[in-house]
RNA sequence: UCCUCGGUAGCUCAAUGGUAGAGCAUCCGGCUGUUAACCGGAGGGUUGCAGGUUCGAGUCCUGCCCGAGGAGCCA
């Protein structure tokens, strides 16, 4: 019976079939130890001379790294085996012998691995990251689904930029210039009018020439939006979601975190409530380390790190000056220079994980902002309509999935958190 | 675009201006419990490219190319 390695404990003493690839092998002449992986795990098979036909024994000694194979044998509990179980092989057939697999079981440089990403994904660490990615995305979806949110995905081909400021990838659309989406938020503001609370989850594209460990040109963003929700409520939502994600990973993907060498205690310390500070308070924190920083300056990566160093949990920074935030952010009724905006800055120097806030809901004010920002008024007609026909206070945020994964996994660079990273001047494979 | 670091065997790295080397991988041989197994042997090089200095350049100088890290930029 064909079984998967992750389930092997259920088959102790039973005859099973494993289909997979050779991860590594060792031999003592009359006994081969074959490490087989099948995507769900790695298990050691023992092939002993005299206990299998000579042809099979000799064949086992000749299998090369990453050759595809079908293994038959009996599951046995054995402390000497990595993982605690091993397969006592009675048959081993190769589907194909792989020649000169480039990634040997040793340290490699990032320059070497990135062009081999299609093969690098097979390694234990990358496998663990992708499993956590899957779990994290599922945790996000479940969180919102359980709260009655409707998943309404937004278009990827869009007629204009959300803000008109960021650099977008142009696409030829039957002779017309359109752009790859940089956010689904404006469309979310439309769908909440239909469904109340929604989220979209999909790829977003930024053509900025950012060359840092926090940036990809193509990344995935999860964006919830809720009608009749104000700033405090959206902060609460982001906090609940973050706690829910961390709990879920700790519950279901502890093994993967261990493979990655993650300091699990740091994740177990994540508890509500997260600190909430104003932009002004954040500036005071930065000034203790960097005297030249001025009120009104935007936070760069080093500033976010300074802020996060003061807390064990993610920290919410809210009420940024209007100049630092997008045109659609609602202004603070008590102070017109401030926006009802919030960023969630992750711990351990991971940087901004979430950005969001309360949206401008007054049609006249929004139109004024569109004009101030010299945005094409025609293109925003539908967006203004949303304020003409039953406007309401509403809020939402965007979560950069790759940054969240990087934080949870404890890895420095977001390029390892997505199967095939798209970066400045790197689109292969 | 700017700053810093780097480019030597398939990979990871070494080599006072003086015969280019090791470990891993590969191939051959040995080993009945290995844990990135181990032991012995073999093959493997346009030292990123182009100039220059020198009796002699992987090493020093100039220019260029490529990569990495970071900054800027950036919902």
Coordinates of C-alpha atoms (C1' of nucleotides) in Angstrom, one line a residue:
Chain A
X1 CA 0.0 0.0 0.0
X2 CA 1.4 3.4 -1.0
X3 CA 1.7 5.6 2.1
X4 CA 3.2 9.0 2.8
X5 CA 6.2 9.4 5.1
X6 CA 4.4 11.8 7.4
X7 CA 1.9 9.0 8.3
X8 CA 4.5 6.3 8.7
X9 CA 3.9 5.9 12.5
X10 CA 0.5 4.5 11.8
X11 CA 2.0 1.6 9.8
X12 CA 4.5 0.1 12.3
X13 CA 5.0 -3.6 11.5
X14 CA 3.2 -3.2 8.2
X15 CA 4.4 -3.6 4.6
X16 CA 4.3 -0.3 2.8
X17 CA 5.2 1.3 -0.5
X18 CA 7.0 4.7 -0.5
X19 CA 7.3 6.7 -3.7
X20 CA 9.8 9.5 -3.7
X21 CA 13.3 10.7 -4.2
X22 CA 16.7 9.9 -2.8
X23 CA 17.8 12.5 -0.3
X24 CA 21.1 11.1 0.7
X25 CA 22.7 7.7 1.3
X26 CA 25.3 6.0 3.4
X27 CA 26.8 2.6 3.2
X28 CA 28.9 0.2 5.1
X29 CA 29.5 -2.2 2.4
X30 CA 27.0 -4.9 3.3
X31 CA 24.3 -2.5 4.4
X32 CA 23.0 0.6 2.7
X33 CA 21.1 3.4 4.5
X34 CA 18.9 5.1 2.0
X35 CA 17.3 8.4 3.0
X36 CA 14.1 8.8 1.0
X37 CA 11.9 11.9 0.9
X38 CA 8.4 12.1 -0.6
X39 CA 7.5 15.7 0.1
X40 CA 5.9 14.9 3.4
X41 CA 9.0 13.9 5.2
X42 CA 12.2 12.0 5.1
X43 CA 12.7 8.4 6.2
X44 CA 15.6 6.0 6.3
X45 CA 15.4 2.7 4.4
X46 CA 17.8 -0.1 5.3
X47 CA 18.9 -2.4 2.6
X48 CA 20.9 -5.4 3.8
X49 CA 23.0 -7.7 1.7
X50 CA 21.6 -11.2 2.0
X51 CA 18.1 -10.0 2.9
X52 CA 17.3 -8.7 -0.5
X53 CA 18.2 -10.1 -3.9
X54 CA 21.7 -9.1 -4.9
X55 CA 20.5 -7.2 -7.9
X56 CA 18.4 -5.0 -5.6
X57 CA 21.2 -4.6 -3.1
X58 CA 23.7 -3.6 -5.8
X59 CA 21.2 -1.2 -7.3
X60 CA 20.6 0.5 -4.0
X61 CA 24.3 1.3 -3.8
X62 CA 24.2 3.0 -7.2
X63 CA 21.2 5.3 -6.7
X64 CA 22.3 8.9 -6.9
X65 CA 21.0 11.9 -5.1
X66 CA 17.4 13.0 -6.2
X67 CA 16.8 9.8 -8.3
X68 CA 13.1 9.0 -8.3
X69 CA 12.3 5.6 -6.7
X70 CA 9.7 3.3 -5.4
X71 CA 10.5 1.5 -2.2
X72 CA 8.8 -1.5 -0.7
X73 CA 9.4 -2.7 2.8
X74 CA 8.3 -3.1 6.4
X75 CA 8.0 -0.2 8.9
X76 CA 10.1 -0.6 12.0
X77 CA 10.5 1.6 15.0
X78 CA 14.2 2.2 15.6
X79 CA 15.9 4.8 17.7
X80 CA 18.9 4.8 15.5
X81 CA 16.9 6.0 12.5
X82 CA 16.4 9.7 12.0
X83 CA 12.7 10.3 12.7
X84 CA 12.4 7.2 14.9
X85 CA 11.1 4.9 12.1
X86 CA 12.8 3.2 9.3
X87 CA 11.8 0.9 6.4
X88 CA 13.4 -2.5 6.2
X89 CA 13.5 -2.7 2.4
X90 CA 12.7 -5.8 0.4
X91 CA 12.4 -4.0 -2.9
X92 CA 13.8 -0.8 -4.3
X93 CA 13.1 0.2 -7.9
X94 CA 14.4 3.4 -9.5
X95 CA 12.1 5.3 -11.8
X96 CA 15.0 7.4 -13.0
X97 CA 18.7 7.8 -12.0
X98 CA 19.4 11.5 -11.6
X99 CA 22.8 12.5 -13.0
X100 CA 24.9 15.1 -11.2
X101 CA 22.3 16.8 -9.0
X102 CA 23.8 20.3 -8.5
X103 CA 22.8 20.9 -4.9
X104 CA 24.9 18.7 -2.8
X105 CA 24.2 18.2 0.9
X106 CA 26.3 21.0 2.2
X107 CA 26.4 24.8 2.5
X108 CA 25.8 26.8 -0.6
X109 CA 25.8 30.5 -1.4
X110 CA 22.6 32.4 -2.2
X111 CA 24.1 33.3 -5.6
X112 CA 24.3 29.6 -6.4
X113 CA 20.9 28.7 -5.0
X114 CA 18.7 31.4 -6.4
X115 CA 19.1 30.3 -10.1
X116 CA 18.4 26.7 -8.9
X117 CA 15.3 27.7 -7.0
X118 CA 13.2 25.0 -8.8
X119 CA 15.5 22.4 -7.2
X120 CA 16.4 24.2 -4.0
X121 CA 12.7 23.9 -3.0
X122 CA 13.4 20.2 -2.3
X123 CA 15.6 20.9 0.6
X124 CA 14.4 20.4 4.1
X125 CA 14.5 24.0 5.2
X126 CA 12.7 25.3 2.1
X127 CA 10.1 22.5 2.5
X128 CA 9.5 23.7 6.0
X129 CA 9.1 27.3 4.9
X130 CA 6.5 26.4 2.2
X131 CA 4.5 24.3 4.6
X132 CA 4.4 27.2 7.1
X133 CA 3.4 29.5 4.2
X134 CA 0.5 27.2 3.4
X135 CA -0.6 27.0 7.1
X136 CA -0.3 30.7 7.6
X137 CA -2.4 31.5 4.5
X138 CA -5.0 28.9 5.6
X139 CA -5.0 30.4 9.1
X140 CA -5.7 33.9 7.7
X141 CA -8.5 32.6 5.5
X142 CA -10.0 30.6 8.4
X143 CA -9.8 33.6 10.7
X144 CA -11.8 35.8 8.3
X145 CA -14.1 33.1 7.1
X146 CA -15.0 32.2 10.7
X147 CA -16.0 35.8 11.3
X148 CA -18.3 35.9 8.3
X149 CA -16.1 37.7 5.9
X150 CA -16.6 37.1 2.2
X151 CA -13.6 36.5 0.0
X152 CA -14.0 38.8 -3.0
X153 CA -10.9 38.8 -5.1
X154 CA -10.1 42.0 -6.9
X155 CA -8.7 42.5 -10.4
X156 CA -5.0 42.2 -11.2
X157 CA -5.3 44.3 -14.4
X158 CA -6.3 47.7 -13.3
X159 CA -6.8 51.0 -15.3
X160 CA -4.9 53.3 -12.9
X161 CA -2.8 53.2 -9.8
X162 CA -4.4 53.4 -6.4
X163 CA -2.3 56.4 -5.4
X164 CA -0.8 57.5 -8.6
X165 CA 2.6 57.7 -6.9
X166 CA 4.1 54.3 -6.8
X167 CA 5.8 52.7 -9.8
X168 CA 3.6 50.1 -11.6
X169 CA 4.2 47.5 -14.2
X170 CA 2.5 48.5 -17.4
X171 CA 0.7 45.9 -19.5
X172 CA -0.5 46.3 -23.1
X173 CA -4.2 45.6 -23.0
X174 CA -5.4 45.5 -26.6
X175 CA -3.5 48.7 -27.3
X176 CA -4.5 50.4 -24.1
X177 CA -2.1 50.8 -21.2
X178 CA -3.2 49.1 -18.0
X179 CA -1.2 48.2 -14.9
X180 CA -0.7 45.2 -12.7
X181 CA -2.5 45.7 -9.4
X182 CA -0.6 47.1 -6.5
X183 CA -3.5 46.8 -4.1
X184 CA -7.1 45.5 -4.1
X185 CA -8.2 48.0 -1.5
X186 CA -10.2 50.4 -3.6
X187 CA -12.2 47.5 -4.9
X188 CA -12.7 46.2 -1.4
X189 CA -14.3 49.5 -0.6
X190 CA -16.8 48.7 -3.3
X191 CA -17.5 45.1 -2.2
X192 CA -18.1 46.1 1.4
X193 CA -21.1 48.1 0.1
X194 CA -22.4 44.8 -1.2
X195 CA -21.3 42.3 1.4
X196 CA -20.4 44.3 4.6
X197 CA -17.1 42.6 5.4
X198 CA -14.8 41.3 2.8
X199 CA -11.2 40.3 2.1
X200 CA -9.2 39.8 -1.0
X201 CA -6.0 37.8 -1.3
X202 CA -3.8 37.8 -4.3
X203 CA -0.6 38.8 -5.9
X204 CA 0.4 42.5 -6.0
X205 CA 3.1 44.1 -8.0
X206 CA 5.4 47.0 -7.3
X207 CA 8.0 48.1 -9.9
X208 CA 10.1 50.1 -7.4
X209 CA 13.8 49.5 -7.5
X210 CA 13.8 48.2 -4.0
X211 CA 16.8 45.9 -3.3
X212 CA 16.3 44.9 0.3
X213 CA 15.5 41.8 2.3
X214 CA 11.9 43.0 2.8
X215 CA 10.9 43.6 -0.8
X216 CA 9.8 41.6 -3.7
X217 CA 8.4 43.0 -7.0
X218 CA 5.6 40.4 -6.9
X219 CA 4.2 39.6 -3.5
X220 CA 1.0 38.4 -1.9
X221 CA -1.2 40.7 0.1
X222 CA -4.3 39.9 2.2
X223 CA -6.6 42.8 2.5
X224 CA -9.7 42.9 4.7
X225 CA -12.1 45.8 4.7
X226 CA -15.2 46.3 6.9
X227 CA -18.1 48.7 6.6
X228 CA -19.0 50.7 9.7
X229 CA -15.6 49.9 11.3
X230 CA -13.5 52.7 12.7
X231 CA -9.7 52.9 13.5
X232 CA -9.9 51.3 16.9
X233 CA -11.8 48.4 15.4
X234 CA -9.4 47.7 12.6
X235 CA -6.5 47.7 15.0
X236 CA -8.4 45.2 17.1
X237 CA -9.0 43.1 14.0
X238 CA -5.3 43.1 13.0
X239 CA -4.3 42.1 16.5
X240 CA -6.8 39.3 16.7
X241 CA -5.7 38.0 13.3
X242 CA -2.0 38.1 14.2
X243 CA -2.5 36.2 17.5
X244 CA -4.7 33.7 15.6
X245 CA -2.0 33.1 13.0
X246 CA 0.8 32.6 15.5
X247 CA -1.3 30.2 17.6
X248 CA -2.2 28.2 14.6
X249 CA 1.4 27.9 13.4
X250 CA 2.6 26.9 16.9
X251 CA -0.2 24.3 17.0
X252 CA 0.2 22.7 13.6
X253 CA 3.7 23.5 12.4
X254 CA 6.0 23.2 15.4
X255 CA 8.1 20.5 13.6
X256 CA 8.7 22.9 10.7
X257 CA 9.7 25.7 13.1
X258 CA 12.2 23.3 14.7
X259 CA 13.7 22.4 11.3
X260 CA 14.2 26.2 10.8
X261 CA 15.8 26.6 14.2
X262 CA 13.2 29.2 15.1
X263 CA 13.3 30.5 18.7
X264 CA 9.8 29.2 19.5
X265 CA 9.7 31.0 22.8
X266 CA 9.6 34.3 21.0
X267 CA 6.4 33.2 19.2
X268 CA 4.9 31.9 22.4
X269 CA 5.3 35.3 24.0
X270 CA 3.0 36.9 21.4
X271 CA -0.1 37.8 23.4
X272 CA -2.8 40.4 23.4
X273 CA -2.8 43.3 23.9
X274 CA -0.1 44.6 21.6
X275 CA 1.2 48.0 22.4
X276 CA -0.4 50.9 20.7
X277 CA 1.5 54.1 20.3
X278 CA 1.0 57.2 18.2
X279 CA 3.4 58.4 15.5
X280 CA 4.4 61.2 17.8
X281 CA 5.3 58.7 20.6
X282 CA 7.2 56.6 18.0
X283 CA 9.2 59.6 17.0
X284 CA 10.2 60.2 20.7
X285 CA 11.5 56.6 20.8
X286 CA 13.5 57.0 17.7
X287 CA 15.0 60.3 18.9
X288 CA 16.6 58.6 21.9
X289 CA 18.8 56.7 19.4
X290 CA 18.9 59.1 16.5
X291 CA 18.9 62.7 17.4
X292 CA 18.5 64.1 13.9
X293 CA 15.2 62.4 13.3
X294 CA 12.4 65.0 13.0
X295 CA 8.7 64.9 13.5
X296 CA 7.2 64.5 10.0
X297 CA 9.9 62.2 8.7
X298 CA 8.8 58.8 7.4
X299 CA 10.2 55.7 9.1
X300 CA 12.9 53.8 7.2
X301 CA 13.9 50.3 8.0
X302 CA 16.4 51.2 10.8
X303 CA 13.7 53.3 12.5
X304 CA 11.2 50.5 12.5
X305 CA 13.8 48.3 14.1
X306 CA 14.4 50.9 16.8
X307 CA 10.7 51.0 17.6
X308 CA 10.3 47.2 17.6
X309 CA 13.3 46.7 19.9
X310 CA 11.3 48.2 22.7
X311 CA 8.6 45.5 22.6
X312 CA 8.3 41.7 22.5
X313 CA 5.1 41.9 20.5
X314 CA 4.2 43.6 17.3
X315 CA 3.4 47.2 17.9
X316 CA 0.7 49.4 16.4
X317 CA 1.8 52.9 15.4
X318 CA -1.2 55.1 14.6
X319 CA -2.1 58.7 13.7
X320 CA 0.7 59.4 11.2
X321 CA 0.9 62.9 9.8
X322 CA -1.3 63.1 6.6
X323 CA 1.7 63.7 4.4
X324 CA 3.1 60.3 5.1
X325 CA -0.1 58.4 4.1
X326 CA -2.3 57.9 1.1
X327 CA -4.9 60.4 -0.1
X328 CA -7.9 58.2 0.9
X329 CA -7.0 58.1 4.6
X330 CA -9.5 59.8 6.8
X331 CA -8.2 62.7 8.8
X332 CA -8.4 62.9 12.5
X333 CA -11.5 65.1 13.3
X334 CA -9.6 66.5 16.3
X335 CA -6.4 67.3 14.4
X336 CA -6.5 67.9 10.6
X337 CA -2.7 67.3 10.3
X338 CA -3.1 63.6 11.4
X339 CA -4.6 60.6 9.5
X340 CA -6.6 57.8 11.0
X341 CA -3.9 55.4 9.9
X342 CA -2.1 52.5 11.5
X343 CA 0.9 50.3 10.8
X344 CA 1.8 47.2 12.6
X345 CA 5.5 46.8 13.0
X346 CA 6.8 43.4 13.8
X347 CA 9.3 42.4 16.4
X348 CA 12.9 41.2 15.8
X349 CA 13.5 43.9 13.2
X350 CA 11.2 42.4 10.6
X351 CA 9.6 45.8 9.8
X352 CA 6.1 46.7 8.7
X353 CA 3.8 43.7 8.5
X354 CA 0.5 45.6 8.2
X355 CA -0.6 49.0 7.0
X356 CA -4.1 50.3 7.1
X357 CA -6.6 52.6 8.6
X358 CA -9.9 54.3 8.3
X359 CA -10.9 55.6 4.9
X360 CA -12.2 59.0 3.9
X361 CA -16.0 58.6 3.7
X362 CA -17.0 62.2 2.7
X363 CA -17.5 62.6 -1.0
X364 CA -16.5 66.3 -1.1
X365 CA -13.4 65.8 1.0
X366 CA -12.3 62.8 -1.0
X367 CA -12.8 64.7 -4.3
X368 CA -10.7 67.5 -2.9
X369 CA -7.9 64.9 -2.0
X370 CA -8.1 63.4 -5.5
X371 CA -7.5 66.9 -7.0
X372 CA -4.8 67.8 -4.5
X373 CA -2.9 64.7 -5.5
X374 CA -3.5 65.4 -9.2
X375 CA -5.1 62.1 -9.7
X376 CA -7.2 61.5 -12.9
X377 CA -10.7 62.4 -11.7
X378 CA -12.4 60.3 -14.3
X379 CA -10.7 57.1 -13.3
X380 CA -11.9 57.6 -9.7
X381 CA -15.5 58.3 -10.6
X382 CA -16.7 54.9 -9.4
X383 CA -14.6 55.3 -6.2
X384 CA -16.4 58.6 -5.5
X385 CA -19.7 57.0 -6.2
X386 CA -19.2 54.8 -3.2
X387 CA -19.4 58.0 -1.1
X388 CA -22.4 59.3 -2.9
X389 CA -24.6 56.3 -2.4
X390 CA -24.8 55.3 1.2
X391 CA -21.4 56.2 2.5
X392 CA -20.3 55.0 5.9
X393 CA -17.2 54.9 8.1
X394 CA -15.1 52.0 7.0
X395 CA -11.6 50.6 7.6
X396 CA -9.3 47.9 6.5
X397 CA -5.7 46.9 6.2
X398 CA -3.2 45.2 4.0
X399 CA -1.0 42.3 5.3
X400 CA 2.2 41.4 3.4
X401 CA 2.1 37.6 3.5
X402 CA 5.8 37.2 2.8
X403 CA 6.8 39.5 5.6
X404 CA 4.5 37.7 8.0
X405 CA 6.0 34.4 7.0
X406 CA 9.5 35.7 7.3
X407 CA 8.8 36.8 10.9
X408 CA 7.1 33.6 11.9
X409 CA 9.8 31.5 10.4
X410 CA 12.6 33.7 11.8
X411 CA 14.3 34.1 8.4
X412 CA 15.9 37.3 7.3
X413 CA 15.0 37.7 3.7
X414 CA 11.5 37.4 2.2
X415 CA 12.8 35.8 -1.0
X416 CA 12.8 32.4 0.7
X417 CA 9.1 32.7 1.8
X418 CA 7.6 32.4 -1.7
X419 CA 8.2 29.5 -4.1
X420 CA 9.6 31.6 -6.9
X421 CA 10.6 35.1 -5.8
X422 CA 10.5 38.0 -8.2
X423 CA 13.1 40.5 -7.4
X424 CA 14.8 43.5 -9.0
X425 CA 16.6 42.0 -12.0
X426 CA 15.8 38.4 -11.1
X427 CA 12.9 36.6 -12.7
X428 CA 14.4 33.2 -13.3
X429 CA 13.4 30.5 -12.8
Chain B
rU1 C1' 20.9 55.7 -8.3
rC2 C1' 24.4 55.6 -4.0
rC3 C1' 27.6 53.0 -0.3
rU4 C1' 30.1 48.4 1.3
rC5 C1' 31.8 43.5 0.3
rG6 C1' 32.8 39.8 -3.2
rG7 C1' 34.0 36.8 -8.1
rU8 C1' 40.0 30.9 -7.8
rA9 C1' 37.9 23.1 -9.6
rG10 C1' 30.7 21.3 -10.1
rC11 C1' 30.1 23.5 -4.8
rU12 C1' 32.3 25.9 -0.2
rC13 C1' 36.8 28.2 0.5
rA14 C1' 42.6 28.7 0.9
rA15 C1' 47.1 30.4 -1.5
rU16 C1' 54.0 37.1 1.8
rG17 C1' 54.3 39.4 -5.9
rG18 C1' 57.7 33.3 -6.8
rU19 C1' 55.5 25.5 -9.1
rA20 C1' 47.3 27.2 -8.1
rG21 C1' 45.7 23.8 -3.1
rA22 C1' 42.0 21.5 0.6
rG23 C1' 37.2 19.7 2.0
rC24 C1' 32.6 18.2 -0.2
rA25 C1' 30.6 16.3 -4.9
rU26 C1' 31.9 12.8 -9.1
rC27 C1' 34.4 8.0 -10.6
rC28 C1' 37.2 3.4 -8.7
rG29 C1' 38.3 0.3 -4.3
rG30 C1' 37.2 -1.1 1.1
rC31 C1' 33.8 -1.5 5.3
rU32 C1' 27.0 -5.4 8.3
rG33 C1' 24.0 0.3 12.0
rU34 C1' 25.2 4.7 9.2
rU35 C1' 23.5 9.9 11.2
rA36 C1' 26.2 16.1 6.3
rA37 C1' 29.1 8.2 7.8
rC38 C1' 34.2 6.8 7.5
rC39 C1' 39.1 5.0 5.1
rG40 C1' 42.3 4.7 0.5
rG41 C1' 43.0 6.2 -4.7
rA42 C1' 41.8 9.0 -9.4
rG43 C1' 40.1 12.7 -12.7
rG44 C1' 38.9 17.8 -12.4
rG45 C1' 41.5 25.1 -13.5
rU46 C1' 41.0 30.7 -19.6
rU47 C1' 41.8 32.5 -11.0
rG48 C1' 34.7 37.2 -14.0
rC49 C1' 36.5 40.3 -18.7
rA50 C1' 40.1 43.9 -21.0
rG51 C1' 44.3 46.5 -20.4
rG52 C1' 48.7 48.0 -17.5
rU53 C1' 53.1 47.7 -13.8
rU54 C1' 56.9 43.7 -13.1
rC55 C1' 62.2 39.2 -14.6
rG56 C1' 57.5 37.1 -12.7
rA57 C1' 50.4 38.8 -11.2
rG58 C1' 45.1 34.8 -8.4
rU59 C1' 47.8 38.6 -5.5
rC60 C1' 49.5 45.5 -7.3
rC61 C1' 47.0 49.6 -10.7
rU62 C1' 42.9 51.3 -14.2
rG63 C1' 38.3 50.4 -16.6
rC64 C1' 34.3 47.3 -17.3
rC65 C1' 30.8 43.1 -16.3
rC66 C1' 28.2 40.1 -12.7
rG67 C1' 26.5 39.0 -7.8
rA68 C1' 25.4 39.8 -2.6
rG69 C1' 24.3 43.1 1.6
rG70 C1' 22.3 47.7 2.8
rA71 C1' 20.4 52.7 1.8
rG72 C1' 17.2 55.5 -1.1
rC73 C1' 12.5 54.4 -3.1
rC74 C1' 8.1 51.8 -1.2
rA75 C1' 0.3 51.1 1.7

